[in-house]
Coordinates of C-alpha atoms in Angstrom, one line a residue:
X1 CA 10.0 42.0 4.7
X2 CA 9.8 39.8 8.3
X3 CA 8.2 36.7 8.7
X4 CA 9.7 35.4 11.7
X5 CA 7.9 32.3 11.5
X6 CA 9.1 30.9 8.3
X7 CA 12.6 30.1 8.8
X8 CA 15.5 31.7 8.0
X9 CA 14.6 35.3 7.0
X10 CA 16.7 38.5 6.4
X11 CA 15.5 42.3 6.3
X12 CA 16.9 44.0 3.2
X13 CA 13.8 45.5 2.5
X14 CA 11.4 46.8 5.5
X15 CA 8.6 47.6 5.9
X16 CA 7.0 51.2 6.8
X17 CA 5.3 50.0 10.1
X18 CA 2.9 52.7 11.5
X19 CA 3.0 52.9 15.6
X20 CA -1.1 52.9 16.6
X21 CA -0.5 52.1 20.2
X22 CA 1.4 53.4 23.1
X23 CA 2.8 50.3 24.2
X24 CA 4.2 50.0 20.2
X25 CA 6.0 53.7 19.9
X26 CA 7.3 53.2 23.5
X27 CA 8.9 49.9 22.5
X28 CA 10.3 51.2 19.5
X29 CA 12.4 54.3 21.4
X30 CA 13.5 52.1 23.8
X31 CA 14.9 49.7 21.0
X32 CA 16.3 52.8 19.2
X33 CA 17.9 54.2 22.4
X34 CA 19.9 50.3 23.3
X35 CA 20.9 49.6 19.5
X36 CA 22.6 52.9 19.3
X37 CA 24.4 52.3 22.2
X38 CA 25.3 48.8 21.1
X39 CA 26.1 50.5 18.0
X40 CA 28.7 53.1 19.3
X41 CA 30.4 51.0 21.8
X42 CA 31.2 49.0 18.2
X43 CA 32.5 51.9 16.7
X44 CA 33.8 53.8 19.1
X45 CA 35.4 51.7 21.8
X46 CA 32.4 52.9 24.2
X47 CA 30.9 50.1 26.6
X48 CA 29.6 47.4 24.3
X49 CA 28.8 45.4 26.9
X50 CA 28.3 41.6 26.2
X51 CA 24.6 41.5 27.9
X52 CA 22.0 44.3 27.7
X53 CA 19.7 44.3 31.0
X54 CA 16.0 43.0 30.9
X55 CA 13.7 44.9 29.0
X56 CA 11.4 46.1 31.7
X57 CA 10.7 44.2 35.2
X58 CA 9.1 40.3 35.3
X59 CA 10.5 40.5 31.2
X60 CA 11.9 37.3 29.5
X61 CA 13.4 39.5 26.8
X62 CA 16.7 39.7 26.6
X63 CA 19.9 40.7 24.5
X64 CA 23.3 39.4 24.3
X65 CA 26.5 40.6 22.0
X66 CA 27.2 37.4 19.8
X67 CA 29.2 36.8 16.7
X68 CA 27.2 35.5 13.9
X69 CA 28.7 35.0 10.2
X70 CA 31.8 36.1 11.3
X71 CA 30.2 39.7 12.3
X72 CA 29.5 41.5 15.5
X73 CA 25.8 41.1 16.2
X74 CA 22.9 40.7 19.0
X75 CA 20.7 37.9 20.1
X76 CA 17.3 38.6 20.6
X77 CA 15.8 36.1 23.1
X78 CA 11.8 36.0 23.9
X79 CA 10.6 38.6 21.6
X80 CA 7.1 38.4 19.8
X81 CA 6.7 38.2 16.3
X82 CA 4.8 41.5 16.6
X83 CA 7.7 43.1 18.6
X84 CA 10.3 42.0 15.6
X85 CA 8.6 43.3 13.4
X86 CA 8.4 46.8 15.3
X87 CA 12.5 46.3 15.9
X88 CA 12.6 46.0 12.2
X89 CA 11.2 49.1 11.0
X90 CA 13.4 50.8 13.6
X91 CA 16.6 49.5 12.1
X92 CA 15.0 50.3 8.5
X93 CA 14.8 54.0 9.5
X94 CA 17.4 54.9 12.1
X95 CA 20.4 51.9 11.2
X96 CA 21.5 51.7 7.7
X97 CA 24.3 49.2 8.8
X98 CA 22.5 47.3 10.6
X99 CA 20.4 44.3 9.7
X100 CA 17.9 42.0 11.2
X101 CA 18.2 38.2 10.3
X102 CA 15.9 35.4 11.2
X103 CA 17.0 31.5 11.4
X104 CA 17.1 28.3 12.5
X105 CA 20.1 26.3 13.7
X106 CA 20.8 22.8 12.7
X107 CA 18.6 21.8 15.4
X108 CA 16.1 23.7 14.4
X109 CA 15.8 26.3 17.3
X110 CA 14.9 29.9 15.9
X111 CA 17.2 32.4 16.6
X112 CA 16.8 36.4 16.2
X113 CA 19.8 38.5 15.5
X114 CA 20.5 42.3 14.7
X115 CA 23.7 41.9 12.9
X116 CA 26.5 44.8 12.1
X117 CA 27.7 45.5 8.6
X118 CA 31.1 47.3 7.8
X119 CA 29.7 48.3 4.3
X120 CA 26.8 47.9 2.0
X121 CA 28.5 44.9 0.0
X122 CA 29.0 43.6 3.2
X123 CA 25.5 44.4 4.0
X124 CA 24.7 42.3 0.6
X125 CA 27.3 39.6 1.3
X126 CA 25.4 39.1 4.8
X127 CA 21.7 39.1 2.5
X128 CA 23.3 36.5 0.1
X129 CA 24.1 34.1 2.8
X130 CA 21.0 34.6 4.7
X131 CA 19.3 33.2 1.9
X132 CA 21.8 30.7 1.2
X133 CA 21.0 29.2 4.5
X134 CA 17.4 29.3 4.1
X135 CA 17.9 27.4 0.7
X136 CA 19.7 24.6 2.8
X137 CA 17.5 24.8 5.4
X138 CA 14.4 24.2 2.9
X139 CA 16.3 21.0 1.3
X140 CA 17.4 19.7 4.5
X141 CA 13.4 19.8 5.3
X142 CA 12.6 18.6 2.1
X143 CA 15.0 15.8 2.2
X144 CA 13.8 14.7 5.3
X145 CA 10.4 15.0 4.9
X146 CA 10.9 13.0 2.1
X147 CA 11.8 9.4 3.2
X148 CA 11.0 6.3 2.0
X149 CA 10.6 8.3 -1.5
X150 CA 14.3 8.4 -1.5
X151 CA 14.6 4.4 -2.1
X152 CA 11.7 4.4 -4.7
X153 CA 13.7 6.9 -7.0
X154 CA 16.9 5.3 -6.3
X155 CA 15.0 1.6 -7.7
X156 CA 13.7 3.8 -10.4
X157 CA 17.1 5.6 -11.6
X158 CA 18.9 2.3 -11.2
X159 CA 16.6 0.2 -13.0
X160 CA 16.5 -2.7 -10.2
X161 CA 15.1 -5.7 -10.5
X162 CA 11.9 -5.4 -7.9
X163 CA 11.1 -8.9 -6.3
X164 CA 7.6 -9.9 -5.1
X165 CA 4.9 -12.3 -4.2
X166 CA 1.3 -11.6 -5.6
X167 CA 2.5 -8.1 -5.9
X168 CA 0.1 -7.2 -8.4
X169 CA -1.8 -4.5 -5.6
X170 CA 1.6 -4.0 -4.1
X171 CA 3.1 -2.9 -7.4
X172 CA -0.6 -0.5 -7.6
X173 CA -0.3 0.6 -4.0
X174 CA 3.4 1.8 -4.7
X175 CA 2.6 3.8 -7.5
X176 CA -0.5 5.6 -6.2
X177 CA 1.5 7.0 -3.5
X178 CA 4.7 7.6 -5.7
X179 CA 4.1 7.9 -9.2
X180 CA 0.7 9.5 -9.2
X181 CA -3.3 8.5 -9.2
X182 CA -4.4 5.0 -10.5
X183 CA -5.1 5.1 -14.4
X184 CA -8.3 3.7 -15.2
X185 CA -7.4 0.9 -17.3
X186 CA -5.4 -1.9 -16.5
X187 CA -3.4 -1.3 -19.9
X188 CA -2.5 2.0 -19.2
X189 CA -1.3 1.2 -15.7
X190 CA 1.5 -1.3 -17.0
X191 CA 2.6 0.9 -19.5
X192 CA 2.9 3.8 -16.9
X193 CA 4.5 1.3 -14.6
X194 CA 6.7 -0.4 -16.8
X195 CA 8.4 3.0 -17.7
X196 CA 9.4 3.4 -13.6
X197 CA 9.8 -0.1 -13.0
X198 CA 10.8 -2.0 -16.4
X199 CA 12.0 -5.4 -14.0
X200 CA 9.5 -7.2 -12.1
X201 CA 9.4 -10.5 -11.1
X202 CA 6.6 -12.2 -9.2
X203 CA 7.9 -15.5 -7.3
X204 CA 4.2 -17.0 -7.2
X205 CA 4.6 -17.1 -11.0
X206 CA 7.5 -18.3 -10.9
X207 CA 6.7 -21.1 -8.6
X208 CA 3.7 -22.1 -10.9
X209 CA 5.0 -21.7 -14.0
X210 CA 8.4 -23.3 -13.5
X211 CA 7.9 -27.3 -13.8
X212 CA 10.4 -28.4 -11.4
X213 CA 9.1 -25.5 -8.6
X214 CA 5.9 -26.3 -9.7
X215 CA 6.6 -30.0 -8.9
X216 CA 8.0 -29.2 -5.5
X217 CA 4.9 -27.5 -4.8
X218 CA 2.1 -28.8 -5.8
X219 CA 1.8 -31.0 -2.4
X220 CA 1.2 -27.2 -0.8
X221 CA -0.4 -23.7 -1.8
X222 CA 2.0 -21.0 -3.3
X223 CA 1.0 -18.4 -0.4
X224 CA 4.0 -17.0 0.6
X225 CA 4.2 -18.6 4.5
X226 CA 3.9 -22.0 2.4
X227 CA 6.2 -21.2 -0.1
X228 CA 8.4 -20.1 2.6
X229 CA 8.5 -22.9 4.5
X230 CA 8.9 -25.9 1.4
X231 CA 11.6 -24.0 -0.2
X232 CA 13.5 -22.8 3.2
X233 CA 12.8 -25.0 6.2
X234 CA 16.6 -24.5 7.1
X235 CA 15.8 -20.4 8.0
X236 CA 12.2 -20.7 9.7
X237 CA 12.7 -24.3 11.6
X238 CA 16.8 -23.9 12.2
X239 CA 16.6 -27.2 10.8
X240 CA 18.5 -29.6 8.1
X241 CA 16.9 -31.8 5.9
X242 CA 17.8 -34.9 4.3
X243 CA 15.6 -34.0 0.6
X244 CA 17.9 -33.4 -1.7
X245 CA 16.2 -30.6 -3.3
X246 CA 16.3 -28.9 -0.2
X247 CA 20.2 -29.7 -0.3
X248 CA 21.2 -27.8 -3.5
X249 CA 20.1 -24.4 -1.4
X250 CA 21.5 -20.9 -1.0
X251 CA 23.0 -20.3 2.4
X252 CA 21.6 -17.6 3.8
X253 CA 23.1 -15.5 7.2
X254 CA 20.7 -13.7 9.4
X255 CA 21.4 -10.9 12.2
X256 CA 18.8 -10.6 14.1
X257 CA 18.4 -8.5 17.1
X258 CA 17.8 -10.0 21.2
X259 CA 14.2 -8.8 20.7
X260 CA 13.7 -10.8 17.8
X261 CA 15.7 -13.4 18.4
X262 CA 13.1 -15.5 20.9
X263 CA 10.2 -14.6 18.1
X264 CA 12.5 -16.1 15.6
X265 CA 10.9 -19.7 15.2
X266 CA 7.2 -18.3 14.9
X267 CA 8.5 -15.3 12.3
X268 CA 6.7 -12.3 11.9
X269 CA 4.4 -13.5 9.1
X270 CA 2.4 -10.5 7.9
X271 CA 4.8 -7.9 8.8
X272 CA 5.8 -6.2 6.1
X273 CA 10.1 -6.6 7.1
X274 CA 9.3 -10.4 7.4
X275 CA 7.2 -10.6 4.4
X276 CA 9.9 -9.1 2.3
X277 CA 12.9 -11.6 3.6
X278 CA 10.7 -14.3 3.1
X279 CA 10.2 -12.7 -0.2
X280 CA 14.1 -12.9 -0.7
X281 CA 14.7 -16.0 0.5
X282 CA 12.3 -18.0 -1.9
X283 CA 13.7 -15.9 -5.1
X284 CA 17.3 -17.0 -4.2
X285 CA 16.0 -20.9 -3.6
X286 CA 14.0 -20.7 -6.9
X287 CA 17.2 -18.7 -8.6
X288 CA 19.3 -21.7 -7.4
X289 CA 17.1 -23.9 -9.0
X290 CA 17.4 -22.4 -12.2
X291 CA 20.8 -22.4 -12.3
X292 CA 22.4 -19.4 -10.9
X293 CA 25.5 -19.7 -9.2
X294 CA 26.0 -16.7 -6.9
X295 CA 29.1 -17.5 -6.3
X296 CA 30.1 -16.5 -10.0
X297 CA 29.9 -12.3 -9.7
X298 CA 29.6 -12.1 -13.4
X299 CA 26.0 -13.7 -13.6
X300 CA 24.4 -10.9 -11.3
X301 CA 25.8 -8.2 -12.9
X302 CA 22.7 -8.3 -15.3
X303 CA 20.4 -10.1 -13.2
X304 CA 17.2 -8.4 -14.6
X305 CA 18.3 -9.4 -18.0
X306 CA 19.3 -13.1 -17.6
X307 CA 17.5 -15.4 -20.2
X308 CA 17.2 -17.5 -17.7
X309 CA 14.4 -15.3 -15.8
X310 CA 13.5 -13.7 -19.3
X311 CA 10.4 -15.6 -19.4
X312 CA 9.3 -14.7 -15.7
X313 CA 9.9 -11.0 -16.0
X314 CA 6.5 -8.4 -15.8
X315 CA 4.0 -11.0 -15.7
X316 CA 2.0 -9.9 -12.6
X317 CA -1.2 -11.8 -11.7
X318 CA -4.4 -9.9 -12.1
X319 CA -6.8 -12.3 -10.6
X320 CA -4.8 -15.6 -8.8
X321 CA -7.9 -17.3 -8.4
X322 CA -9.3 -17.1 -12.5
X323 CA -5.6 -17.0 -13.4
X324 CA -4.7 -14.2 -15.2
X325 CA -1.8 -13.1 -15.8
X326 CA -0.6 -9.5 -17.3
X327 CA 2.2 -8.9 -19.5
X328 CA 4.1 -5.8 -18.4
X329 CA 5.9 -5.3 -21.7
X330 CA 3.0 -5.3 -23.6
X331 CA 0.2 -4.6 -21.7
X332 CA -1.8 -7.8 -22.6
X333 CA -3.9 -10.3 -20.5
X334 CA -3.3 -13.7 -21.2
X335 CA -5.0 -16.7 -19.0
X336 CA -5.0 -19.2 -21.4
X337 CA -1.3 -20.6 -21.1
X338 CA -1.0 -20.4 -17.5
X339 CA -3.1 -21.6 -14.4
X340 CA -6.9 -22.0 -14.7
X341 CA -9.3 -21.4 -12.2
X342 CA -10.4 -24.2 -9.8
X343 CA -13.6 -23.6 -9.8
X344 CA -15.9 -24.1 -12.6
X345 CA -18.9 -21.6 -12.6
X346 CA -21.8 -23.8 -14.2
X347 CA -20.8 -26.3 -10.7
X348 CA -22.4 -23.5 -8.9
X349 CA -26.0 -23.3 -7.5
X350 CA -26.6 -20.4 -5.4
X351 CA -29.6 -20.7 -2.7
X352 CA -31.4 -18.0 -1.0
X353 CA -34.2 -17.5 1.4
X354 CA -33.7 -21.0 3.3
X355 CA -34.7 -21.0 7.5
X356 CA -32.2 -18.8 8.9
X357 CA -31.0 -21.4 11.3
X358 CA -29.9 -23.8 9.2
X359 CA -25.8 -23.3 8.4
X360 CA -23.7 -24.3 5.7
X361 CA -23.1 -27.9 7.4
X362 CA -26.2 -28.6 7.4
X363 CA -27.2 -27.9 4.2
X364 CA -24.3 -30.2 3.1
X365 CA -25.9 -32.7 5.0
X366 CA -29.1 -32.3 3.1
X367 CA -28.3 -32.4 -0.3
X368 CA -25.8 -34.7 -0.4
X369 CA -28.4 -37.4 1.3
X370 CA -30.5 -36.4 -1.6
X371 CA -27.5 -37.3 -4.0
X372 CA -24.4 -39.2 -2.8
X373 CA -22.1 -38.0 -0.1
X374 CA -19.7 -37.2 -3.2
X375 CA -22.0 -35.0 -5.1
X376 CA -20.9 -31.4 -3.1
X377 CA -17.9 -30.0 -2.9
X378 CA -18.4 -27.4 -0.3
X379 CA -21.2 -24.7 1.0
X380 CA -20.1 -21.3 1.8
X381 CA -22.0 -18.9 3.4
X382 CA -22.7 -15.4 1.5
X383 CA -24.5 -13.8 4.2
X384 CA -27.2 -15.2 6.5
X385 CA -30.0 -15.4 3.8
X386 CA -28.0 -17.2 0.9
X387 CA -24.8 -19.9 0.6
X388 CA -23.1 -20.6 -2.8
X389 CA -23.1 -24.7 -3.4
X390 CA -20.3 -26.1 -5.3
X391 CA -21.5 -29.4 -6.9
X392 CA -18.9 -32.3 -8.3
X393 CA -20.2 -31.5 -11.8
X394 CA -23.1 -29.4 -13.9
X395 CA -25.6 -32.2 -14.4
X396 CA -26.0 -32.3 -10.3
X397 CA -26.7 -28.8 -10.8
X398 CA -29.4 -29.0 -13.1
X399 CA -31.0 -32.4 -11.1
X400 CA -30.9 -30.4 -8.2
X401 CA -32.8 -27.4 -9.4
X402 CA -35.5 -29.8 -10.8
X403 CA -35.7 -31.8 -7.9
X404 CA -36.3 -28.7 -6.2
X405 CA -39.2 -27.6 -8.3
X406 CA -40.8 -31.1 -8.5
X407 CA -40.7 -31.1 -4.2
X408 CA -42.2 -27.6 -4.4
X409 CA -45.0 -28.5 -6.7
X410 CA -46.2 -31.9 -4.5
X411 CA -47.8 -31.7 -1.1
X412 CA -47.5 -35.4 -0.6
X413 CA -45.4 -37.2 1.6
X414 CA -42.2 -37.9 0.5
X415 CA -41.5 -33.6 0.0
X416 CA -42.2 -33.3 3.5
X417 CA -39.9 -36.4 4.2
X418 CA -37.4 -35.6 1.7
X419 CA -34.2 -34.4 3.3
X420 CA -34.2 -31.3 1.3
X421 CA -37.4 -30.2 2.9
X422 CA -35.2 -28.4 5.8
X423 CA -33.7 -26.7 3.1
X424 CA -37.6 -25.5 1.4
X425 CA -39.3 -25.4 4.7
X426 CA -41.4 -22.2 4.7
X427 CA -42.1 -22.4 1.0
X428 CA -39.9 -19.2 -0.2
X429 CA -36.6 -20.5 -0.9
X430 CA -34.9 -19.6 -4.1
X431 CA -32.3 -21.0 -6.1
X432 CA -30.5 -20.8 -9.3
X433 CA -27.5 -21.4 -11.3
X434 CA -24.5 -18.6 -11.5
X435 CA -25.8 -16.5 -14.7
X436 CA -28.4 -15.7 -11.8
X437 CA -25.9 -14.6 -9.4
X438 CA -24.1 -12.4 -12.2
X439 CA -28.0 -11.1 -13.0
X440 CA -28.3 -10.0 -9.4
X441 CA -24.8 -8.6 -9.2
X442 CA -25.3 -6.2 -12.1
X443 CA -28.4 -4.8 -10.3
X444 CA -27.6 -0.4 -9.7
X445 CA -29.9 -1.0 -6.4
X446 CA -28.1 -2.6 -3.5
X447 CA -29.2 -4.1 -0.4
X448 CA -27.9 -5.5 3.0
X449 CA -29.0 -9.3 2.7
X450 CA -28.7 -11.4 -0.7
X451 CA -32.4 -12.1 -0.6
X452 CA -34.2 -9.0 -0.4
X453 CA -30.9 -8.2 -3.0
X454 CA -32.5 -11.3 -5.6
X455 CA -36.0 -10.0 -4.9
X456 CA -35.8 -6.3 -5.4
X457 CA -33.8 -8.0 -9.2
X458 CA -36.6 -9.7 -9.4
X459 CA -34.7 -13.2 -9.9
X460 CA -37.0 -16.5 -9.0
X461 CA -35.7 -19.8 -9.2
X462 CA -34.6 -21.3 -12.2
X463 CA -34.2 -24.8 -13.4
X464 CA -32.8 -24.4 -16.7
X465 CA -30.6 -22.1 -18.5
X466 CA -32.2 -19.3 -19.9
X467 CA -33.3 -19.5 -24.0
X468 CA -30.1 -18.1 -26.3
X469 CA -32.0 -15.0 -27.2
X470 CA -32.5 -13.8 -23.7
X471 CA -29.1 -15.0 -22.3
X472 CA -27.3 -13.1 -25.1
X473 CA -29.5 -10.0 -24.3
X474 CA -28.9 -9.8 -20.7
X475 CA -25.2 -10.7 -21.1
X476 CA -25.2 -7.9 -24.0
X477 CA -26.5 -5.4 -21.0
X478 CA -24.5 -6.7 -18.1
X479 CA -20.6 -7.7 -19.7
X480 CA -19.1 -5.3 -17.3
X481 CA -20.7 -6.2 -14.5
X482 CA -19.8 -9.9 -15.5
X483 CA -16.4 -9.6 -14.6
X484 CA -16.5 -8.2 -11.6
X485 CA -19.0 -11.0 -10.3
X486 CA -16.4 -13.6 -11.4
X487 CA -14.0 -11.7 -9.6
X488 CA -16.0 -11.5 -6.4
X489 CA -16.6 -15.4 -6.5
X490 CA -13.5 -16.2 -7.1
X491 CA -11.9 -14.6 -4.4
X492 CA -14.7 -15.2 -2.3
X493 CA -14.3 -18.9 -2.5
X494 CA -10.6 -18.9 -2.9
X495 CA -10.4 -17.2 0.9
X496 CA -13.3 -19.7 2.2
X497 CA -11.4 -23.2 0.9
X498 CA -7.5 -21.3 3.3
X499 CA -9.8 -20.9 5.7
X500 CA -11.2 -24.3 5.5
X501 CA -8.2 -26.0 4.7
X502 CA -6.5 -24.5 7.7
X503 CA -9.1 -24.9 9.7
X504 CA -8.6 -28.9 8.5
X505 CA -5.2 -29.0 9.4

């Protein structure tokens, strides 16, 4: 059977192709009549003549006396797929030795060719070969199509030692696209991904975890730029440095290109090439630090397995912000022993509803004239209708919300004169503390703004935590929704205090 279009494709069976149209039968005498004259100069000695004229006048077609698997055959050049197929069923009924073959050089270019066979194991010599070449045509397309694939087995197979920073979503990413869909559980995610990838280490751990990093950071954040730049000033500022912590380093040679070389200084933060040599560059420092010496051959030759990075091994941070940290060996979440979050839920009061021109600065402003300029941490806008405020400590939560219903239930002077009466003005502001923010969270409705979000909840202010029973009730209802709330806030604020920070520096 043809199919002309697929690749490297040989006739050994063909087809019975009835001839409906003129222009079809014409064709196939006309192919009957050259091929048997081709065919006898072969055989006889007659005029095989290297180049057959044009099919007909204003033709592309064209045929030329090749060699092709070491056999006598003929190029076909500018035929259609319809017209093969016509030449096909010709050779099938007139030309038992003769045989049509489809393919595609190494460059890909697809070639026709009516090839001569002495005999009918030649004739199945020239079939096994055919297919044969499509066989290594189909890997070679594979392969190639393949790609970066390749270097995810060959990490597999090998059982490397994979090196990353906050890679928890890299680590996901990888295996979605190479391993297969996302299980639904954390749990069964590391043990799928433990089986692929049993050696993972995550430098932000280690920076954290290990005292003396940890001590050499903890004057900057472990992002990866920052981490970057503490551990290896030498690489990103071509500079030398008097600290002798800095002294005890790994030397490290980079070739870089003229098109990269005048980018050097800034680095290409954020591209994924960059981010990965950065990557590098801090494991070594930190592996320095703990005592490797890579000078000695014999220590690398079970890196993964070293007791001195036994304790950093497939611990992968869930959530950097609330700190937890998952065990890749066993599958277990485990926050307790490592870093706590920064920020202490019952600090937060969230506030809805305020004028729409007042901004986060302002509201500052407000309350901490109402209560010392010490008393708020920051104000971060959620959207335009509600900011999260992150008080010093809970009992400022809990005066504010009072003082808030006190000013709301006076029309005397000093609640118009108060300087949280910007923050009331218009009499439908709302606030509450965070168990209201995880009640509006676990809400199946969802809408644009925060405040018509609260309302449609049907959350009002509050100025007290709930009674026990009701608490438990609504926690009882909403514990799934609970964690992704924290989650949310967490990261939320995390991204708002870089921001701010760098916006500081």
């Amino acid at each position: 059977m043809l199919h002309g279009e697929e690749g490297i494709v040989s006739s050994g069976e063909t087809e019975d192709l009835k001839l409906v149209r003129l222009a079809d039968t014409l064709f196939a005498v006309r192919m009957e009549k050259m091929l048997n004259e081709w065919r006898s100069g072969l055989l006889h000695g007659g005029n095989a003549s290297s180049e057959f004229p044009r099919i007909s006048n204003g033709s592309t077609q064209s045929m030329e006396t090749v060699f092709h698997h070491m056999r006598p055959a003929l190029s076909l050049k500018g035929f259609t797929s319809h017209q093969l197929r016509v030449l096909n069923s010709v050779l099938g009924k007139h030309f038992g030795d003769l045989v049509y073959i489809h393919s595609n050089d190494k460059d890909s270019c697809s070639q026709g060719f009516v090839v001569y066979t002495d005999s009918e194991s030649d004739k199945e010599n020239l079939m096994k070969e055919a297919k044969d070449e499509r066989k290594r045509l189909a890997e070679r397309k594979i392969q190639s199509a393949i790609g970066f694939r390749q270097v995810i087995d060959l990490l597999a197979s090998e059982k490397k030692l994979i090196v990353g920073h906050n890679c928890f979503l890299d680590i996901a990413h990888v295996y979605s696209k190479f391993v297969g869909p996302l299980p639904s559980t954390a749990e069964k995610f590391v043990a799928s991904i433990n089986s692929h990838f049993p050696y993972i280490v995550d430098t932000k751990i280690l920076l954290n975890v290990n005292p003396m990093l940890h001590q050499r950071m903890k004057k900057s954040s472990t992002s990866l730029s920052s981490a970057f730049s503490s551990l290896c000033p030498q690489i990103e500022f071509s500079s030398r440095s008097s600290d002798s912590f800095l002294q005890q380093r790994v030397n490290i040679d980079v070739e870089i290109d003229n098109v990269r070389c005048s980018n050097w200084n800034a680095g290409g933060k954020h591209e994924a090439g960059y981010d990965a040599f950065m990557t590098g560059c801090i494991f070594a420092q930190a592996c320095n630090h703990l005592g490797f010496d890579f000078k000695q051959h014999s220590q690398l030759d079970n890196f993964a397995q070293n007791e001195k990075l036994e304790k950093y091994i497939n611990r992968l941070y869930l959530s950097w912000t609330r700190g937890d940290i998952i065990n890749l060996r066993t599958g277990h979440s485990n926050a307790d022993n490592w870093r706590v979050s920064k920020f202490k839920y019952e600090n937060i009061v969230l506030i809805w509803n305020f004028p729409r021109k007042l901004k986060a600065r302002e509201i500052k402003e407000c309350i901490c004239k109402a209560f010392g300029s010490a008393s708020v941490t920051s104000v971060y806008h959620v959207d335009d209708s509600a900011v999260f405020v992150l008080f010093k400590n809970s009992e400022l939560v809990w005066d504010f919300l009072t003082l808030k219903r006190q000013l709301e239930s006076s029309d005397g002077p000093v609640s118009v004169l108060h300087p949280l009466s910007k923050i009331l003005e218009g009499g439908n502001t709302g606030a509450a503390d965070y168990e209201a923010y995880k009640e509006i969270c676990s809400s199946n409705i969802s809408k644009i703004l925060f405040s018509d979000q609260a309302e449609t909840v049907g959350v009002k202010s509050r100025t007290r935590p709930d009674p026990q029973g009701e608490t438990q009730r609504r926690e009882e209802n909403t514990v799934a929704v609970t964690h992704k709330a924290s989650d949310l806030i967490d990261a939320f604020l995390a991204n708002r205090e870089e921001v701010e920070t760098a916006t500081t520096n």
